[in-house]
mmCIF file of N, CA and C in Angstrom:
data_model
loop_
_atom_site.group_PDB
_atom_site.id
_atom_site.type_symbol
_atom_site.label_atom_id
_atom_site.label_comp_id
_atom_site.label_asym_id
_atom_site.label_seq_id
_atom_site.Cartn_x
_atom_site.Cartn_y
_atom_site.Cartn_z
ATOM 1 N N SER Z 1 71.228 222.970 132.899
ATOM 2 C CA SER Z 1 72.095 222.290 133.849
ATOM 3 C C SER Z 1 73.469 222.957 133.871
ATOM 4 N N CYS Z 2 74.188 222.720 134.912
ATOM 5 C CA CYS Z 2 75.507 223.317 135.076
ATOM 6 C C CYS Z 2 76.518 222.623 134.172
ATOM 7 N N PRO Z 3 77.519 223.357 133.678
ATOM 8 C CA PRO Z 3 78.547 222.728 132.858
ATOM 9 C C PRO Z 3 79.333 221.678 133.645
ATOM 10 N N TYR Z 4 79.737 220.636 132.965
ATOM 11 C CA TYR Z 4 80.580 219.567 133.533
ATOM 12 C C TYR Z 4 79.908 218.843 134.699
ATOM 13 N N THR Z 5 78.597 218.739 134.651
ATOM 14 C CA THR Z 5 77.861 217.999 135.680
ATOM 15 C C THR Z 5 76.956 216.972 134.998
ATOM 16 N N PRO Z 6 77.534 215.869 134.519
ATOM 17 C CA PRO Z 6 76.713 214.882 133.818
ATOM 18 C C PRO Z 6 75.637 214.248 134.701
ATOM 19 N N GLU Z 7 75.835 214.296 136.019
ATOM 20 C CA GLU Z 7 74.836 213.708 136.909
ATOM 21 C C GLU Z 7 73.500 214.445 136.834
ATOM 22 N N GLN Z 8 73.510 215.688 136.341
ATOM 23 C CA GLN Z 8 72.265 216.434 136.187
ATOM 24 C C GLN Z 8 71.543 216.071 134.890
ATOM 25 N N ASN Z 9 72.205 215.372 133.995
ATOM 26 C CA ASN Z 9 71.644 215.018 132.690
ATOM 27 C C ASN Z 9 71.595 213.510 132.517
ATOM 28 N N ARG Z 10 71.054 212.803 133.476
ATOM 29 C CA ARG Z 10 71.083 211.344 133.441
ATOM 30 C C ARG Z 10 70.500 210.772 132.162
ATOM 31 N N LEU Z 11 69.337 211.256 131.742
ATOM 32 C CA LEU Z 11 68.678 210.717 130.561
ATOM 33 C C LEU Z 11 69.509 210.960 129.306
ATOM 34 N N VAL Z 12 70.014 212.169 129.159
ATOM 35 C CA VAL Z 12 70.832 212.507 127.991
ATOM 36 C C VAL Z 12 72.125 211.702 127.992
ATOM 37 N N GLU Z 13 72.763 211.599 129.147
ATOM 38 C CA GLU Z 13 74.014 210.836 129.239
ATOM 39 C C GLU Z 13 73.781 209.367 128.927
ATOM 40 N N ARG Z 14 72.680 208.812 129.387
ATOM 41 C CA ARG Z 14 72.374 207.402 129.123
ATOM 42 C C ARG Z 14 72.106 207.177 127.642
ATOM 43 N N LYS Z 15 71.375 208.076 126.993
ATOM 44 C CA LYS Z 15 71.095 207.939 125.559
ATOM 45 C C LYS Z 15 72.375 208.094 124.753
ATOM 46 N N ASN Z 16 73.237 209.021 125.147
ATOM 47 C CA ASN Z 16 74.521 209.199 124.474
ATOM 48 C C ASN Z 16 75.358 207.925 124.598
ATOM 49 N N ARG Z 17 75.367 207.336 125.782
ATOM 50 C CA ARG Z 17 76.118 206.094 125.993
ATOM 51 C C ARG Z 17 75.548 204.961 125.140
ATOM 52 N N HIS Z 18 74.218 204.880 125.069
ATOM 53 C CA HIS Z 18 73.571 203.860 124.247
ATOM 54 C C HIS Z 18 73.960 204.012 122.782
ATOM 55 N N LEU Z 19 73.940 205.251 122.277
ATOM 56 C CA LEU Z 19 74.335 205.503 120.883
ATOM 57 C C LEU Z 19 75.789 205.106 120.634
ATOM 58 N N LEU Z 20 76.679 205.517 121.523
ATOM 59 C CA LEU Z 20 78.095 205.204 121.333
ATOM 60 C C LEU Z 20 78.370 203.705 121.424
ATOM 61 N N GLU Z 21 77.738 203.017 122.370
ATOM 62 C CA GLU Z 21 77.942 201.577 122.486
ATOM 63 C C GLU Z 21 77.417 200.849 121.253
ATOM 64 N N THR Z 22 76.282 201.295 120.722
ATOM 65 C CA THR Z 22 75.739 200.683 119.510
ATOM 66 C C THR Z 22 76.648 200.956 118.318
ATOM 67 N N ALA Z 23 77.150 202.174 118.199
ATOM 68 C CA ALA Z 23 78.053 202.520 117.096
ATOM 69 C C ALA Z 23 79.351 201.711 117.171
ATOM 70 N N ILE Z 24 79.900 201.564 118.359
ATOM 71 C CA ILE Z 24 81.125 200.778 118.525
ATOM 72 C C ILE Z 24 80.872 199.323 118.146
ATOM 73 N N THR Z 25 79.719 198.797 118.539
ATOM 74 C CA THR Z 25 79.369 197.422 118.186
ATOM 75 C C THR Z 25 79.241 197.264 116.679
ATOM 76 N N LEU Z 26 78.610 198.224 116.020
ATOM 77 C CA LEU Z 26 78.477 198.163 114.557
ATOM 78 C C LEU Z 26 79.850 198.158 113.886
ATOM 79 N N LEU Z 27 80.729 199.050 114.339
ATOM 80 C CA LEU Z 27 82.071 199.124 113.745
ATOM 81 C C LEU Z 27 82.862 197.840 113.978
ATOM 82 N N GLN Z 28 82.798 197.301 115.190
ATOM 83 C CA GLN Z 28 83.552 196.084 115.491
ATOM 84 C C GLN Z 28 83.020 194.893 114.722
ATOM 85 N N LYS Z 29 81.708 194.751 114.654
ATOM 86 C CA LYS Z 29 81.108 193.617 113.954
ATOM 87 C C LYS Z 29 81.410 193.675 112.460
ATOM 88 N N ALA Z 30 81.456 194.874 111.906
ATOM 89 C CA ALA Z 30 81.732 195.038 110.480
ATOM 90 C C ALA Z 30 83.228 195.063 110.176
ATOM 91 N N SER Z 31 84.066 195.051 111.214
ATOM 92 C CA SER Z 31 85.530 195.136 111.057
ATOM 93 C C SER Z 31 85.931 196.383 110.262
ATOM 94 N N LEU Z 32 85.280 197.478 110.566
ATOM 95 C CA LEU Z 32 85.590 198.739 109.894
ATOM 96 C C LEU Z 32 86.438 199.614 110.809
ATOM 97 N N PRO Z 33 87.305 200.452 110.229
ATOM 98 C CA PRO Z 33 88.142 201.344 111.048
ATOM 99 C C PRO Z 33 87.310 202.434 111.719
ATOM 100 N N SER Z 34 87.882 203.032 112.733
ATOM 101 C CA SER Z 34 87.147 204.002 113.547
ATOM 102 C C SER Z 34 86.814 205.293 112.801
ATOM 103 N N TYR Z 35 87.433 205.572 111.653
ATOM 104 C CA TYR Z 35 87.079 206.800 110.958
ATOM 105 C C TYR Z 35 85.703 206.717 110.293
ATOM 106 N N PHE Z 36 85.033 205.579 110.372
ATOM 107 C CA PHE Z 36 83.642 205.456 109.942
ATOM 108 C C PHE Z 36 82.688 205.729 111.107
ATOM 109 N N TRP Z 37 83.184 206.345 112.191
ATOM 110 C CA TRP Z 37 82.384 206.554 113.391
ATOM 111 C C TRP Z 37 81.117 207.341 113.112
ATOM 112 N N PHE Z 38 81.185 208.341 112.244
ATOM 113 C CA PHE Z 38 80.001 209.155 111.956
ATOM 114 C C PHE Z 38 78.899 208.305 111.335
ATOM 115 N N HIS Z 39 79.258 207.469 110.378
ATOM 116 C CA HIS Z 39 78.271 206.607 109.720
ATOM 117 C C HIS Z 39 77.690 205.596 110.708
ATOM 118 N N ALA Z 40 78.535 205.081 111.586
ATOM 119 C CA ALA Z 40 78.060 204.127 112.592
ATOM 120 C C ALA Z 40 77.093 204.805 113.563
ATOM 121 N N CYS Z 41 77.392 206.025 113.999
ATOM 122 C CA CYS Z 41 76.493 206.746 114.903
ATOM 123 C C CYS Z 41 75.179 207.100 114.213
ATOM 124 N N ALA Z 42 75.245 207.516 112.958
ATOM 125 C CA ALA Z 42 74.017 207.843 112.218
ATOM 126 C C ALA Z 42 73.157 206.599 112.023
ATOM 127 N N THR Z 43 73.776 205.463 111.713
ATOM 128 C CA THR Z 43 73.032 204.218 111.551
ATOM 129 C C THR Z 43 72.456 203.755 112.879
ATOM 130 N N ALA Z 44 73.209 203.891 113.951
ATOM 131 C CA ALA Z 44 72.706 203.524 115.274
ATOM 132 C C ALA Z 44 71.476 204.361 115.621
ATOM 133 N N THR Z 45 71.514 205.647 115.361
ATOM 134 C CA THR Z 45 70.374 206.523 115.611
ATOM 135 C C THR Z 45 69.172 206.098 114.772
ATOM 136 N N TYR Z 46 69.419 205.807 113.508
ATOM 137 C CA TYR Z 46 68.362 205.368 112.596
ATOM 138 C C TYR Z 46 67.692 204.101 113.120
ATOM 139 N N LEU Z 47 68.487 203.143 113.563
ATOM 140 C CA LEU Z 47 67.943 201.874 114.048
ATOM 141 C C LEU Z 47 67.230 202.024 115.390
ATOM 142 N N ILE Z 48 67.826 202.774 116.308
ATOM 143 C CA ILE Z 48 67.229 202.964 117.633
ATOM 144 C C ILE Z 48 65.869 203.659 117.515
ATOM 145 N N ASN Z 49 65.751 204.594 116.591
ATOM 146 C CA ASN Z 49 64.480 205.303 116.409
ATOM 147 C C ASN Z 49 63.390 204.419 115.821
ATOM 148 N N ARG Z 50 63.745 203.253 115.325
ATOM 149 C CA ARG Z 50 62.765 202.333 114.757
ATOM 150 C C ARG Z 50 62.511 201.106 115.629
ATOM 151 N N MET Z 51 63.177 201.029 116.780
ATOM 152 C CA MET Z 51 62.992 199.895 117.694
ATOM 153 C C MET Z 51 61.932 200.225 118.735
ATOM 154 N N PRO Z 52 61.044 199.259 119.034
ATOM 155 C CA PRO Z 52 60.054 199.511 120.078
ATOM 156 C C PRO Z 52 60.713 199.612 121.452
ATOM 157 N N THR Z 53 60.119 200.408 122.308
ATOM 158 C CA THR Z 53 60.663 200.614 123.640
ATOM 159 C C THR Z 53 59.546 200.523 124.681
ATOM 160 N N PRO Z 54 59.814 199.933 125.836
ATOM 161 C CA PRO Z 54 58.767 199.839 126.869
ATOM 162 C C PRO Z 54 58.297 201.201 127.373
ATOM 163 N N ILE Z 55 59.144 202.199 127.332
ATOM 164 C CA ILE Z 55 58.770 203.537 127.804
ATOM 165 C C ILE Z 55 57.614 204.102 126.979
ATOM 166 N N LEU Z 56 57.586 203.733 125.686
ATOM 167 C CA LEU Z 56 56.518 204.209 124.789
ATOM 168 C C LEU Z 56 55.464 203.128 124.564
ATOM 169 N N HIS Z 57 55.326 202.212 125.520
ATOM 170 C CA HIS Z 57 54.345 201.120 125.444
ATOM 171 C C HIS Z 57 54.570 200.254 124.202
ATOM 172 N N MET Z 58 55.818 199.869 124.018
ATOM 173 C CA MET Z 58 56.261 198.999 122.919
ATOM 174 C C MET Z 58 55.990 199.610 121.541
ATOM 175 N N LYS Z 59 56.040 200.907 121.459
ATOM 176 C CA LYS Z 59 56.015 201.617 120.177
ATOM 177 C C LYS Z 59 57.394 202.211 119.961
ATOM 178 N N SER Z 60 57.723 202.451 118.714
ATOM 179 C CA SER Z 60 59.007 203.067 118.404
ATOM 180 C C SER Z 60 58.853 204.586 118.407
ATOM 181 N N PRO Z 61 59.959 205.320 118.601
ATOM 182 C CA PRO Z 61 59.884 206.781 118.486
ATOM 183 C C PRO Z 61 59.362 207.215 117.115
ATOM 184 N N PHE Z 62 59.742 206.488 116.067
ATOM 185 C CA PHE Z 62 59.257 206.777 114.712
ATOM 186 C C PHE Z 62 57.737 206.680 114.666
ATOM 187 N N GLU Z 63 57.203 205.609 115.254
ATOM 188 C CA GLU Z 63 55.758 205.394 115.242
ATOM 189 C C GLU Z 63 55.026 206.472 116.024
ATOM 190 N N CYS Z 64 55.565 206.891 117.131
ATOM 191 C CA CYS Z 64 54.931 207.952 117.921
ATOM 192 C C CYS Z 64 54.945 209.281 117.176
ATOM 193 N N LEU Z 65 55.982 209.533 116.428
ATOM 194 C CA LEU Z 65 56.094 210.796 115.706
ATOM 195 C C LEU Z 65 55.228 210.828 114.458
ATOM 196 N N PHE Z 66 55.247 209.733 113.672
ATOM 197 C CA PHE Z 66 54.551 209.722 112.387
ATOM 198 C C PHE Z 66 53.217 208.983 112.403
ATOM 199 N N LYS Z 67 52.814 208.428 113.561
ATOM 200 C CA LYS Z 67 51.515 207.760 113.745
ATOM 201 C C LYS Z 67 51.325 206.525 112.862
ATOM 202 N N SER Z 68 52.412 205.935 112.402
ATOM 203 C CA SER Z 68 52.338 204.669 111.666
ATOM 204 C C SER Z 68 53.638 203.901 111.919
ATOM 205 N N PRO Z 69 53.559 202.574 111.955
ATOM 206 C CA PRO Z 69 54.776 201.808 112.229
ATOM 207 C C PRO Z 69 55.787 201.950 111.093
ATOM 208 N N PRO Z 70 57.071 201.916 111.413
ATOM 209 C CA PRO Z 70 58.080 202.050 110.363
ATOM 210 C C PRO Z 70 58.159 200.789 109.513
ATOM 211 N N THR Z 71 58.523 200.960 108.252
ATOM 212 C CA THR Z 71 58.778 199.798 107.400
ATOM 213 C C THR Z 71 60.210 199.348 107.663
ATOM 214 N N LEU Z 72 60.410 198.051 107.713
ATOM 215 C CA LEU Z 72 61.723 197.508 108.054
ATOM 216 C C LEU Z 72 62.310 196.647 106.937
ATOM 217 N N GLU Z 73 61.623 196.542 105.811
ATOM 218 C CA GLU Z 73 62.094 195.686 104.724
ATOM 219 C C GLU Z 73 63.391 196.181 104.085
ATOM 220 N N HIS Z 74 63.658 197.458 104.175
ATOM 221 C CA HIS Z 74 64.836 198.038 103.534
ATOM 222 C C HIS Z 74 66.111 197.918 104.378
ATOM 223 N N LEU Z 75 65.992 197.450 105.614
ATOM 224 C CA LEU Z 75 67.160 197.391 106.497
ATOM 225 C C LEU Z 75 68.201 196.402 105.978
ATOM 226 N N ARG Z 76 69.457 196.773 106.097
ATOM 227 C CA ARG Z 76 70.585 195.947 105.668
ATOM 228 C C ARG Z 76 71.599 195.865 106.799
ATOM 229 N N ILE Z 77 72.496 194.912 106.704
ATOM 230 C CA ILE Z 77 73.533 194.724 107.716
ATOM 231 C C ILE Z 77 74.624 195.765 107.509
ATOM 232 N N PHE Z 78 74.950 196.501 108.563
ATOM 233 C CA PHE Z 78 75.992 197.521 108.501
ATOM 234 C C PHE Z 78 77.328 196.862 108.169
ATOM 235 N N GLY Z 79 78.000 197.355 107.152
ATOM 236 C CA GLY Z 79 79.307 196.832 106.764
ATOM 237 C C GLY Z 79 79.257 195.708 105.747
ATOM 238 N N CYS Z 80 78.062 195.329 105.288
ATOM 239 C CA CYS Z 80 77.974 194.242 104.312
ATOM 240 C C CYS Z 80 78.337 194.760 102.915
ATOM 241 N N ALA Z 81 78.619 193.837 102.025
ATOM 242 C CA ALA Z 81 78.910 194.206 100.637
ATOM 243 C C ALA Z 81 77.620 194.642 99.961
ATOM 244 N N CYS Z 82 77.715 195.689 99.161
ATOM 245 C CA CYS Z 82 76.561 196.137 98.380
ATOM 246 C C CYS Z 82 77.056 196.523 96.988
ATOM 247 N N TYR Z 83 76.151 196.521 96.050
ATOM 248 C CA TYR Z 83 76.492 196.769 94.658
ATOM 249 C C TYR Z 83 75.557 197.835 94.086
ATOM 250 N N PRO Z 84 75.872 199.105 94.286
ATOM 251 C CA PRO Z 84 75.001 200.172 93.776
ATOM 252 C C PRO Z 84 75.126 200.309 92.263
ATOM 253 N N SER Z 85 74.050 200.746 91.658
ATOM 254 C CA SER Z 85 74.070 200.987 90.216
ATOM 255 C C SER Z 85 74.845 202.268 89.928
ATOM 256 N N ILE Z 86 75.871 202.164 89.113
ATOM 257 C CA ILE Z 86 76.668 203.342 88.743
ATOM 258 C C ILE Z 86 76.533 203.644 87.259
ATOM 259 N N ARG Z 87 75.533 203.051 86.637
ATOM 260 C CA ARG Z 87 75.341 203.220 85.207
ATOM 261 C C ARG Z 87 75.230 204.679 84.774
ATOM 262 N N PRO Z 88 74.467 205.523 85.489
ATOM 263 C CA PRO Z 88 74.368 206.925 85.037
ATOM 264 C C PRO Z 88 75.701 207.674 85.059
ATOM 265 N N TYR Z 89 76.681 207.168 85.802
ATOM 266 C CA TYR Z 89 77.959 207.867 85.921
ATOM 267 C C TYR Z 89 79.007 207.336 84.961
ATOM 268 N N ARG Z 90 78.666 206.356 84.164
ATOM 269 C CA ARG Z 90 79.610 205.777 83.203
ATOM 270 C C ARG Z 90 79.323 206.337 81.820
ATOM 271 N N SER Z 91 80.364 206.568 81.041
ATOM 272 C CA SER Z 91 80.180 207.154 79.722
ATOM 273 C C SER Z 91 80.124 206.090 78.628
ATOM 274 N N ASN Z 92 80.662 204.926 78.880
ATOM 275 C CA ASN Z 92 80.728 203.890 77.873
ATOM 276 C C ASN Z 92 79.799 202.745 78.260
ATOM 277 N N LYS Z 93 79.041 202.219 77.303
ATOM 278 C CA LYS Z 93 78.109 201.146 77.626
ATOM 279 C C LYS Z 93 78.809 199.842 77.975
ATOM 280 N N LEU Z 94 80.099 199.724 77.685
ATOM 281 C CA LEU Z 94 80.841 198.518 78.022
ATOM 282 C C LEU Z 94 81.465 198.580 79.416
ATOM 283 N N ASP Z 95 81.395 199.746 80.049
ATOM 284 C CA ASP Z 95 81.894 199.870 81.421
ATOM 285 C C ASP Z 95 81.008 199.064 82.371
ATOM 286 N N PRO Z 96 81.548 198.643 83.506
ATOM 287 C CA PRO Z 96 80.722 197.890 84.458
ATOM 288 C C PRO Z 96 79.531 198.719 84.949
ATOM 289 N N LYS Z 97 78.440 198.034 85.256
ATOM 290 C CA LYS Z 97 77.238 198.713 85.725
ATOM 291 C C LYS Z 97 77.225 198.874 87.237
ATOM 292 N N THR Z 98 78.132 198.199 87.920
ATOM 293 C CA THR Z 98 78.198 198.285 89.374
ATOM 294 C C THR Z 98 79.614 197.957 89.835
ATOM 295 N N ILE Z 99 79.912 198.327 91.060
ATOM 296 C CA ILE Z 99 81.172 197.944 91.708
ATOM 297 C C ILE Z 99 80.847 197.529 93.132
ATOM 298 N N GLU Z 100 81.715 196.750 93.732
ATOM 299 C CA GLU Z 100 81.486 196.336 95.108
ATOM 300 C C GLU Z 100 81.816 197.472 96.058
ATOM 301 N N CYS Z 101 80.887 197.741 96.968
ATOM 302 C CA CYS Z 101 81.059 198.793 97.979
ATOM 303 C C CYS Z 101 80.716 198.222 99.343
ATOM 304 N N ILE Z 102 80.855 199.039 100.365
ATOM 305 C CA ILE Z 102 80.501 198.653 101.724
ATOM 306 C C ILE Z 102 79.324 199.503 102.172
ATOM 307 N N PHE Z 103 78.311 198.843 102.701
ATOM 308 C CA PHE Z 103 77.121 199.562 103.184
ATOM 309 C C PHE Z 103 77.445 200.198 104.538
ATOM 310 N N VAL Z 104 77.326 201.525 104.607
ATOM 311 C CA VAL Z 104 77.636 202.238 105.843
ATOM 312 C C VAL Z 104 76.492 203.093 106.361
ATOM 313 N N GLY Z 105 75.297 202.957 105.811
ATOM 314 C CA GLY Z 105 74.184 203.705 106.373
ATOM 315 C C GLY Z 105 73.088 204.019 105.388
ATOM 316 N N TYR Z 106 72.113 204.744 105.900
ATOM 317 C CA TYR Z 106 70.908 205.077 105.145
ATOM 318 C C TYR Z 106 70.917 206.535 104.780
ATOM 319 N N ALA Z 107 70.278 206.873 103.657
ATOM 320 C CA ALA Z 107 70.188 208.266 103.234
ATOM 321 C C ALA Z 107 69.298 209.040 104.195
ATOM 322 N N SER Z 108 69.660 210.265 104.455
ATOM 323 C CA SER Z 108 68.844 211.072 105.355
ATOM 324 C C SER Z 108 67.650 211.619 104.596
#
């Protein structure tokens, strides 16, 4: 397509808009600053790829690619409090085993 002609890329432009709107919603709902935009966009992509869509006959892109439905039990709320185990990084057994953190996405 020609440069600076978004009208020639309707599908790509619509998907980009969907990703950005979802990322903005995640950031606003979690009350996180905009410098977490990368994590919000990555999480939005992760979630969108696991949602069923009518275009794929109510299958998710993940399911079409891997031929099995995605597991959803591991999903967490973006921006919620989480407590990861930091025990391997502590040198003293009396140090805390966890600290409060903010969940900002899934490992790639």
